[in-house]
Short mmCIF file of C-alpha atoms in Angstrom, two decimals:
data_model
loop_
_atom_site.label_atom_id
_atom_site.label_comp_id
_atom_site.label_asym_id
_atom_site.label_seq_id
_atom_site.Cartn_x
_atom_site.Cartn_y
_atom_site.Cartn_z
CA UNK A 22 70.62 109.89 79.70
CA UNK A 23 71.97 112.04 76.88
CA UNK A 24 75.28 112.58 78.71
CA UNK A 25 75.62 108.85 79.25
CA UNK A 26 75.00 108.16 75.55
CA UNK A 27 77.74 110.64 74.77
CA UNK A 28 80.08 108.90 77.22
CA UNK A 29 79.42 105.62 75.45
CA UNK A 30 80.18 107.19 72.06
CA UNK A 31 83.39 108.74 73.36
CA UNK A 32 84.69 105.45 74.75
CA UNK A 33 83.72 103.57 71.59
CA UNK A 34 85.45 106.16 69.39
CA UNK A 35 88.67 105.80 71.39
CA UNK A 36 88.41 102.07 72.13
CA UNK A 37 91.34 101.16 69.87
CA UNK A 38 93.50 103.63 71.77
CA UNK A 39 92.50 102.13 75.12
CA UNK A 40 93.17 98.62 73.81
CA UNK A 41 96.61 99.78 72.68
CA UNK A 42 97.34 101.10 76.18
CA UNK A 43 96.49 97.70 77.64
CA UNK A 44 98.62 95.86 75.09
CA UNK A 45 101.63 98.08 75.75
CA UNK A 46 101.37 97.49 79.49
CA UNK A 47 100.93 93.73 78.84
CA UNK A 48 104.20 93.82 76.88
CA UNK A 49 106.02 95.76 79.61
CA UNK A 50 104.92 93.35 82.38
CA UNK A 51 106.48 95.21 85.31
CA UNK A 52 106.03 94.31 88.97
CA UNK A 53 105.60 95.87 92.41
CA UNK A 54 106.84 99.47 92.58
CA UNK A 55 109.06 99.41 89.45
CA UNK A 56 106.47 100.33 86.84
CA UNK A 57 107.97 103.21 84.87
CA UNK A 58 107.09 102.01 81.36
CA UNK A 59 103.52 101.21 82.35
CA UNK A 60 102.99 104.49 84.21
CA UNK A 61 104.51 106.41 81.28
CA UNK A 62 102.06 104.81 78.86
CA UNK A 63 99.06 105.87 80.93
CA UNK A 64 100.37 109.34 81.75
CA UNK A 65 101.19 110.10 78.11
CA UNK A 66 97.61 109.31 77.11
CA UNK A 67 96.09 111.30 79.97
CA UNK A 68 98.35 114.29 79.29
CA UNK A 69 97.21 114.37 75.66
CA UNK A 70 93.63 114.36 76.92
CA UNK A 71 94.28 117.50 78.95
CA UNK A 72 94.74 116.00 82.41
CA UNK A 73 97.16 117.62 84.83
CA UNK A 74 99.66 114.97 85.88
CA UNK A 75 101.49 114.80 89.20
CA UNK A 76 104.08 112.03 89.43
CA UNK A 77 105.66 110.56 92.55
CA UNK A 78 102.59 110.30 94.78
CA UNK A 79 103.39 109.11 98.34
CA UNK A 80 107.12 109.01 97.45
CA UNK A 81 106.58 106.29 94.85
CA UNK A 82 108.19 107.15 91.50
CA UNK A 83 105.58 105.31 89.46
CA UNK A 84 102.47 106.41 91.35
CA UNK A 85 100.64 109.42 89.94
CA UNK A 86 97.51 111.56 90.10
CA UNK A 87 95.87 112.79 86.88
CA UNK A 88 93.28 115.55 87.43
CA UNK A 89 90.71 117.28 85.23
CA UNK A 90 88.09 119.83 86.22
CA UNK A 91 87.76 122.18 89.16
CA UNK A 92 86.00 122.30 92.47
CA UNK A 93 83.84 119.62 94.01
CA UNK A 94 82.66 117.02 94.12
CA UNK A 95 85.87 115.09 93.49
CA UNK A 96 85.46 111.59 92.06
CA UNK A 97 88.44 109.24 92.09
CA UNK A 98 89.06 106.42 89.62
CA UNK A 99 91.68 103.82 90.57
CA UNK A 100 94.14 102.42 88.02
CA UNK A 101 96.46 99.47 88.50
CA UNK A 102 99.15 98.23 86.10
CA UNK A 103 101.41 95.75 87.92
CA UNK A 104 102.13 92.22 86.69
CA UNK A 105 103.22 88.99 88.40
CA UNK A 106 106.50 87.09 88.60
CA UNK A 107 107.15 83.95 86.54
CA UNK A 108 103.99 84.16 84.43
CA UNK A 109 105.42 85.10 81.04
CA UNK A 110 103.31 83.48 78.32
CA UNK A 111 102.93 83.66 74.55
CA UNK A 112 99.74 85.55 73.72
CA UNK A 113 96.72 83.62 72.38
CA UNK A 114 98.44 80.22 72.67
CA UNK A 115 96.28 77.64 74.54
CA UNK A 116 99.27 75.78 75.98
CA UNK A 117 101.98 76.73 78.46
CA UNK A 118 104.85 78.43 76.67
CA UNK A 119 106.71 81.34 78.29
CA UNK A 120 107.44 84.30 76.08
CA UNK A 121 110.57 84.86 78.18
CA UNK A 122 111.87 82.03 80.35
CA UNK A 123 111.24 82.99 83.98
CA UNK A 124 109.75 86.29 82.86
CA UNK A 125 106.82 88.26 84.20
CA UNK A 126 103.24 88.32 82.99
CA UNK A 127 99.87 89.97 83.53
CA UNK A 128 98.07 87.08 85.18
CA UNK A 129 95.45 89.22 86.94
CA UNK A 130 94.51 91.61 84.15
CA UNK A 131 95.90 94.80 85.65
CA UNK A 132 97.09 95.89 82.20
CA UNK A 133 93.42 96.08 81.24
CA UNK A 134 92.41 97.51 84.61
CA UNK A 135 94.63 100.54 84.08
CA UNK A 136 93.45 101.06 80.52
CA UNK A 137 89.79 100.71 81.52
CA UNK A 138 90.28 103.26 84.31
CA UNK A 139 91.73 105.69 81.75
CA UNK A 140 88.73 105.03 79.50
CA UNK A 141 86.44 105.92 82.40
CA UNK A 142 88.34 109.11 83.24
CA UNK A 143 88.41 110.24 79.60
CA UNK A 144 84.73 109.38 79.15
CA UNK A 145 83.51 111.59 82.01
CA UNK A 146 86.12 114.27 81.27
CA UNK A 147 84.38 114.94 77.96
CA UNK A 148 81.28 116.01 79.90
CA UNK A 149 83.17 118.08 82.48
CA UNK A 150 85.08 119.82 79.70
CA UNK A 151 81.94 121.64 78.59
CA UNK A 152 81.73 123.37 81.96
CA UNK A 153 78.05 122.69 82.56
CA UNK A 154 78.86 120.59 85.64
CA UNK A 155 81.12 121.49 88.56
CA UNK A 156 83.53 118.86 89.77
CA UNK A 157 86.89 117.18 89.35
CA UNK A 158 87.79 113.70 88.18
CA UNK A 159 91.06 112.28 89.49
CA UNK A 160 92.64 109.13 88.14
CA UNK A 161 95.02 107.61 90.66
CA UNK A 162 97.86 105.54 89.24
CA UNK A 163 98.46 102.92 91.91
CA UNK A 164 101.49 100.59 91.89
CA UNK A 165 101.99 97.23 93.55
CA UNK A 166 98.47 95.94 94.19
CA UNK A 167 99.66 92.34 93.86
CA UNK A 168 102.26 92.69 96.56
CA UNK A 169 103.41 95.84 98.30
CA UNK A 170 100.03 97.66 98.27
CA UNK A 171 100.67 101.05 96.73
CA UNK A 172 97.19 102.33 97.59
CA UNK A 173 97.81 101.61 101.26
CA UNK A 174 100.93 103.80 101.18
CA UNK A 175 98.99 106.45 99.24
CA UNK A 176 96.16 106.36 101.78
CA UNK A 177 98.67 106.61 104.65
CA UNK A 178 100.14 109.71 102.96
CA UNK A 179 96.71 111.32 102.62
CA UNK A 180 96.59 111.17 98.81
CA UNK A 181 92.86 110.34 98.84
CA UNK A 182 91.96 112.85 101.56
CA UNK A 183 90.05 115.28 99.32
CA UNK A 184 88.14 112.62 97.33
CA UNK A 185 84.35 112.45 97.80
CA UNK A 186 83.70 109.11 96.08
CA UNK A 187 85.74 106.41 94.34
CA UNK A 188 84.90 104.01 91.51
CA UNK A 189 87.03 101.22 90.15
CA UNK A 190 86.85 97.82 88.46
CA UNK A 191 88.65 94.54 87.96
CA UNK A 192 88.77 92.16 85.00
CA UNK A 193 86.85 88.95 85.72
CA UNK A 194 85.17 86.00 84.04
CA UNK A 195 81.63 87.26 84.77
CA UNK A 196 79.88 90.57 85.41
CA UNK A 197 79.35 91.34 89.10
CA UNK A 198 79.33 94.20 91.58
CA UNK A 199 81.69 93.72 94.54
CA UNK A 200 79.35 93.65 97.52
CA UNK A 201 81.46 91.59 99.93
CA UNK A 202 84.28 92.71 102.16
CA UNK A 203 87.77 91.38 101.54
CA UNK A 204 90.36 90.13 104.03
CA UNK A 205 92.76 92.47 105.78
CA UNK A 206 96.37 91.32 105.47
CA UNK A 207 99.83 91.87 106.97
CA UNK A 208 102.87 90.90 104.88
CA UNK A 209 106.22 90.36 106.58
CA UNK A 210 109.67 88.85 106.14
CA UNK A 211 111.14 86.57 108.81
CA UNK A 212 114.90 86.18 108.45
CA UNK A 213 117.04 83.83 110.53
CA UNK A 214 120.82 84.07 110.90
CA UNK A 215 122.83 81.11 112.19
CA UNK A 216 126.39 79.82 111.88
CA UNK A 217 127.79 77.70 109.07
CA UNK A 218 129.75 74.52 109.80
CA UNK A 219 130.68 71.23 108.16
CA UNK A 220 127.47 69.21 108.54
CA UNK A 221 129.32 65.90 109.00
CA UNK A 222 132.67 66.79 110.59
CA UNK A 223 131.64 69.43 113.14
CA UNK A 224 127.83 69.74 113.13
CA UNK A 225 127.85 70.79 116.78
CA UNK A 226 129.58 74.03 115.78
CA UNK A 227 126.81 75.03 113.43
CA UNK A 228 123.52 76.78 114.15
CA UNK A 229 121.01 76.09 111.40
CA UNK A 230 118.91 79.00 110.20
CA UNK A 231 117.07 76.59 107.94
CA UNK A 232 116.07 74.50 110.96
CA UNK A 233 114.71 77.67 112.56
CA UNK A 234 112.64 78.52 109.48
CA UNK A 235 111.24 75.00 109.26
CA UNK A 236 110.40 74.97 112.97
CA UNK A 237 108.62 78.29 112.54
CA UNK A 238 106.51 76.87 109.72
CA UNK A 239 105.67 73.80 111.79
CA UNK A 240 104.61 76.01 114.68
CA UNK A 241 102.40 78.14 112.41
CA UNK A 242 100.85 75.02 110.94
CA UNK A 243 99.87 73.93 114.46
CA UNK A 244 98.47 77.43 115.01
CA UNK A 245 95.97 76.88 112.16
CA UNK A 246 93.84 74.69 114.46
CA UNK A 247 93.49 77.60 116.86
CA UNK A 248 92.55 80.52 114.62
CA UNK A 249 89.21 81.60 113.18
CA UNK A 250 88.15 79.61 110.13
CA UNK A 251 88.06 82.68 107.87
CA UNK A 252 91.72 83.53 108.57
CA UNK A 253 94.46 82.54 106.14
CA UNK A 254 98.24 82.28 106.58
CA UNK A 255 100.59 81.57 103.67
CA UNK A 256 104.38 81.48 103.42
CA UNK A 257 107.16 81.07 100.91
CA UNK A 258 110.89 80.45 101.30
CA UNK A 259 112.91 83.29 99.80
CA UNK A 260 116.23 81.98 101.16
CA UNK A 261 117.02 78.36 102.03
CA UNK A 262 120.64 78.98 103.03
CA UNK A 263 122.36 77.49 100.01
CA UNK A 264 122.42 74.40 97.82
CA UNK A 265 124.83 72.18 99.74
CA UNK A 266 123.42 69.61 102.17
CA UNK A 267 126.89 69.24 103.65
CA UNK A 268 126.85 72.74 105.15
CA UNK A 269 124.82 73.84 108.14
CA UNK A 270 122.78 76.61 106.54
CA UNK A 271 123.72 79.98 108.08
CA UNK A 272 120.77 81.95 106.64
CA UNK A 273 117.12 81.35 105.83
CA UNK A 274 114.22 83.69 105.17
CA UNK A 275 110.45 83.43 104.81
CA UNK A 276 107.78 85.70 103.35
CA UNK A 277 104.48 85.53 105.24
CA UNK A 278 100.93 86.69 104.47
CA UNK A 279 98.62 86.83 107.51
CA UNK A 280 94.94 87.46 106.65
CA UNK A 281 91.63 87.78 108.48
CA UNK A 282 88.35 89.65 107.89
CA UNK A 283 89.16 92.52 110.26
CA UNK A 284 92.33 94.27 111.35
CA UNK A 285 91.61 93.47 115.00
CA UNK A 286 91.62 89.79 114.00
CA UNK A 287 94.86 90.02 111.99
CA UNK A 288 96.77 91.80 114.76
CA UNK A 289 96.61 89.00 117.39
CA UNK A 290 97.43 86.40 114.73
CA UNK A 291 100.46 88.46 113.72
CA UNK A 292 101.59 88.67 117.35
CA UNK A 293 101.30 84.89 117.74
CA UNK A 294 103.22 84.25 114.53
CA UNK A 295 106.02 86.52 115.76
CA UNK A 296 106.15 84.59 119.06
CA UNK A 297 106.40 81.32 117.13
CA UNK A 298 109.30 82.75 115.11
CA UNK A 299 111.00 83.89 118.31
CA UNK A 300 110.54 80.41 119.76
CA UNK A 301 112.10 78.84 116.67
CA UNK A 302 115.09 81.15 117.03
CA UNK A 303 115.47 80.21 120.70
CA UNK A 304 115.31 76.50 119.93
CA UNK A 305 118.04 76.76 117.30
CA UNK A 306 120.16 79.50 118.92
CA UNK A 307 119.81 81.66 115.82
CA UNK A 308 119.09 85.37 115.40
CA UNK A 309 115.71 86.56 114.12
CA UNK A 310 114.88 89.71 112.17
CA UNK A 311 111.24 90.61 111.45
CA UNK A 312 110.80 93.10 108.63
CA UNK A 313 107.52 94.53 107.35
CA UNK A 314 106.70 94.47 103.65
CA UNK A 315 103.23 96.03 103.67
CA UNK A 316 99.63 95.64 104.79
CA UNK A 317 96.12 96.58 103.74
CA UNK A 318 92.69 96.75 105.32
CA UNK A 319 89.45 95.00 104.42
CA UNK A 320 87.35 96.40 101.56
CA UNK A 321 84.15 98.19 102.62
CA UNK A 322 81.59 98.19 99.78
CA UNK A 323 79.30 101.21 99.64
CA UNK A 324 75.77 100.07 98.76
CA UNK A 325 74.48 103.45 97.59
CA UNK A 326 77.34 103.95 95.12
CA UNK A 327 77.30 100.27 94.14
CA UNK A 328 73.59 100.45 93.27
CA UNK A 329 74.29 103.36 90.94
CA UNK A 330 77.11 101.37 89.35
CA UNK A 331 74.78 98.37 89.02
CA UNK A 332 72.18 100.40 87.12
CA UNK A 333 74.83 101.74 84.77
CA UNK A 334 76.21 98.25 84.23
CA UNK A 335 72.74 97.06 83.23
CA UNK A 336 72.72 99.76 80.53
CA UNK A 337 76.16 98.80 79.18
CA UNK A 338 76.09 95.02 79.55
CA UNK A 339 75.96 92.40 78.12
CA UNK A 340 78.99 92.99 75.91
CA UNK A 341 77.92 90.76 73.03
CA UNK A 342 80.76 88.36 72.24
CA UNK A 343 80.93 86.80 68.76
CA UNK A 344 80.88 83.11 67.89
CA UNK A 345 84.55 83.39 66.93
CA UNK A 346 85.38 84.83 70.37
CA UNK A 347 83.43 82.03 72.04
CA UNK A 348 85.42 79.45 70.08
CA UNK A 349 88.63 81.23 71.02
CA UNK A 350 87.69 81.08 74.71
CA UNK A 351 86.75 77.40 74.51
CA UNK A 352 90.37 76.48 73.69
CA UNK A 353 91.44 77.83 77.07
CA UNK A 354 88.51 76.31 78.95
CA UNK A 355 89.61 72.94 77.56
CA UNK A 356 92.94 73.32 79.42
CA UNK A 357 91.23 73.36 82.84
CA UNK A 358 91.53 70.32 85.09
CA UNK A 359 88.56 68.74 86.85
CA UNK A 360 89.25 70.57 90.11
CA UNK A 361 88.98 73.94 88.37
CA UNK A 362 85.76 72.89 86.64
CA UNK A 363 84.19 71.78 89.91
CA UNK A 364 85.24 75.03 91.58
CA UNK A 365 83.53 76.97 88.80
CA UNK A 366 80.37 74.89 89.19
CA UNK A 367 80.30 75.55 92.94
CA UNK A 368 80.76 79.29 92.39
CA UNK A 369 77.99 79.29 89.77
CA UNK A 370 75.57 77.67 92.23
CA UNK A 371 76.29 80.42 94.75
CA UNK A 372 76.01 83.21 92.19
CA UNK A 373 72.81 82.07 90.49
CA UNK A 374 70.93 80.31 93.34
CA UNK A 375 67.46 80.65 91.77
CA UNK A 376 68.38 78.83 88.58
CA UNK A 377 67.50 75.18 88.00
CA UNK A 378 70.16 72.48 88.19
CA UNK A 379 70.15 72.16 84.42
CA UNK A 380 70.61 75.89 83.97
CA UNK A 381 73.47 75.93 86.49
CA UNK A 382 75.30 73.25 84.51
CA UNK A 383 74.71 75.21 81.31
CA UNK A 384 76.00 78.45 82.82
CA UNK A 385 79.11 76.77 84.24
CA UNK A 386 79.92 75.29 80.84
CA UNK A 387 79.81 78.64 79.00
CA UNK A 388 83.25 79.56 77.60
CA UNK A 389 82.32 83.24 78.01
CA UNK A 390 79.86 84.37 80.67
CA UNK A 391 78.09 87.45 79.34
CA UNK A 392 74.99 87.04 81.51
CA UNK A 393 73.41 90.10 83.16
CA UNK A 394 75.42 91.72 85.95
CA UNK A 395 74.78 90.36 89.45
CA UNK A 396 74.78 92.20 92.75
CA UNK A 397 74.80 89.83 95.68
CA UNK A 398 75.26 91.10 99.22
CA UNK A 399 77.11 88.63 101.46
CA UNK A 400 78.15 88.69 105.10
CA UNK A 401 81.12 86.47 104.29
CA UNK A 402 84.37 88.12 103.26
CA UNK A 403 86.00 87.30 99.95
CA UNK A 404 89.02 85.03 100.49
CA UNK A 405 91.48 87.48 98.92
CA UNK A 406 92.82 90.91 99.82
CA UNK A 407 93.11 94.20 97.96
CA UNK A 408 94.54 97.60 98.77
CA UNK A 409 91.32 99.09 97.44
CA UNK A 410 90.30 98.31 101.02
CA UNK A 411 92.37 101.21 102.39
CA UNK A 412 90.76 103.61 99.90
CA UNK A 413 87.28 102.39 100.90
CA UNK A 414 88.02 103.39 104.50
CA UNK A 415 88.76 106.95 103.35
CA UNK A 416 85.86 107.52 100.91
CA UNK A 417 82.71 105.70 99.65
CA UNK A 418 83.88 103.16 97.08
CA UNK A 419 82.22 100.95 94.47
CA UNK A 420 83.85 98.27 92.33
CA UNK A 421 82.70 96.02 89.49
CA UNK A 422 84.12 92.94 87.78
CA UNK A 423 83.59 92.84 84.02
CA UNK A 424 83.99 89.65 81.99
CA UNK A 425 87.26 89.90 80.07
CA UNK A 426 88.49 86.33 79.83
CA UNK A 427 87.24 82.72 79.53
CA UNK A 428 85.04 81.51 82.36
CA UNK A 429 86.78 79.38 84.98
CA UNK A 430 90.29 80.51 84.07
CA UNK A 431 92.03 81.06 87.41
CA UNK A 432 93.54 84.46 88.19
CA UNK A 433 97.34 84.35 88.37
CA UNK A 434 97.50 81.68 85.67
CA UNK A 435 99.27 81.40 82.33
CA UNK A 436 95.88 81.03 80.64
CA UNK A 437 94.83 84.49 81.79
CA UNK A 438 98.11 85.97 80.55
CA UNK A 439 97.60 84.28 77.17
CA UNK A 440 94.17 85.86 76.69
CA UNK A 441 95.26 89.32 77.83
CA UNK A 442 95.59 90.83 74.34
CA UNK A 443 92.45 89.26 72.87
CA UNK A 444 89.41 91.06 71.48
CA UNK A 445 87.48 89.57 74.43
CA UNK A 446 89.70 91.47 76.84
CA UNK A 447 89.57 94.62 74.76
CA UNK A 448 85.76 94.62 74.75
CA UNK A 449 85.73 94.24 78.53
CA UNK A 450 88.04 97.26 78.89
CA UNK A 451 85.67 99.47 76.90
CA UNK A 452 82.61 98.27 78.81
CA UNK A 453 84.30 98.92 82.14
CA UNK A 454 85.33 102.41 81.06
CA UNK A 455 81.75 103.30 80.21
CA UNK A 456 80.43 102.02 83.55
CA UNK A 457 83.06 103.92 85.54
CA UNK A 458 82.43 107.14 83.63
CA UNK A 459 78.64 106.87 83.96
CA UNK A 460 78.85 106.22 87.70
CA UNK A 461 81.18 109.18 88.14
CA UNK A 462 78.68 111.27 86.18
CA UNK A 463 75.92 110.20 88.57
CA UNK A 464 77.93 111.63 91.46
CA UNK A 465 78.44 114.92 89.59
CA UNK A 466 74.80 115.22 88.54
CA UNK A 467 73.06 113.91 91.64
CA UNK A 468 74.05 115.53 94.97
CA UNK A 469 71.56 113.31 96.80
CA UNK A 470 73.49 110.19 95.71
CA UNK A 471 76.73 111.53 97.13
CA UNK A 472 75.00 112.57 100.35
CA UNK A 473 73.51 109.08 100.74
CA UNK A 474 76.86 107.42 99.98
CA UNK A 475 78.69 109.56 102.53
CA UNK A 476 76.04 108.98 105.19
CA UNK A 477 76.30 105.23 104.66
CA UNK A 478 80.10 105.37 104.71
CA UNK A 479 80.05 107.13 108.07
CA UNK A 480 77.64 104.53 109.46
CA UNK A 481 79.77 101.66 108.13
CA UNK A 482 82.85 103.03 109.90
CA UNK A 483 80.85 103.15 113.12
CA UNK A 484 82.97 105.87 114.67
CA UNK A 485 86.29 104.42 113.53
CA UNK A 486 88.69 106.51 111.47
CA UNK A 487 91.19 105.31 108.90
CA UNK A 488 94.51 104.34 110.40
CA UNK A 489 97.10 102.66 108.22
CA UNK A 490 98.23 99.25 109.50
CA UNK A 491 101.67 99.86 107.98
CA UNK A 492 104.17 101.07 110.61
CA UNK A 493 105.29 104.66 109.88
CA UNK A 494 108.94 103.69 109.40
CA UNK A 495 108.11 101.23 106.59
CA UNK A 496 108.62 102.65 103.11
CA UNK A 497 107.59 101.26 99.69
CA UNK A 498 110.33 99.01 98.38
#
């Protein structure tokens, strides 16, 4: 326990520095694979702490590996730092007001995720530095989790091949260990090319790419009746062929996400969607191009490693928010509509099933949920996807959500961006860093834990081996 107390002191002593990292990345608000400012911020800090930095992992300029220590075991900590399009927001303002019109914003908390991962790496590095324990800590700087899936490209390139165990976290509105699988996903572009013509004078000479795209969407919407209930398909127009209704649109393009709990469930859905697109092209006499963006596999939680993380979380949490911070959070909770409030109530009932009805209502109405960490095992997959899934196929992986923002605030919302530089968020970053460092320390100090985690990981794979779903010719872009 003495080493864990020292980890806690180290993170507390440097907490202002970690908060500053998060704030700088929040200000940069970069997306997908173009994350130079954000990666520079993290690498500069890690370099000062004595980590050896390797940039350009898996041929991505802004992916990196920061290592400290020698020999095994090797514990990986995952850092993310990508933002989202069109979510620019003035900090701390409880009403919608972009900081930059049409600008980007950290609506999922990855600015804090990266800083908290650094806090974890620095915390355990202090123990390794003394040389009393063998082992190496590696912080992996991973671009494009929101779209593009940098970790999937890194896993395909073998970046995680020598890692024995992985720990990571994600900002949330409550404390919980991730014990459910996520959905595997394929992401693709469908582009149609037709022939322009005057829509009134000579419409018969035109071939509408927009018609093809709309017919594809209609076909996919009919497909929804004939796919498993846990699957999800989403699309967005990225090209509608122009602004004039008096021209037969010669181009149109769609961006599709195809999700299901397992890869062998996504693959047949993908094949059917492609056939629908081909049919739409035939019906409209247009040309079709299918281009991959990326893909990732389902997340496989490791119970042995997650239990260790749970015990460490119980030592670190609750955070202890102040009355002033609670009042701050309430302003943002007051912006939620009734649908969001009912969704929070439903989630609360699932998370705290043993509580009375009155207690459930009370919990759901808390502006900040600092209740003890939960660890609920579920056979149902989470409705989202994450490229942490690919890493979890390579090595035993554990992940925790730490409360960093007002309860009920949706991810990918302006409200979350607005609270991203608050003391609430900063406290969550420090708590997460301690939990990650302590769990990494458990792996270094307890060979039996690592043996159990690896044995479970092998059993979970059931004879399967990691194979990237991304075609080999597809590069990060």
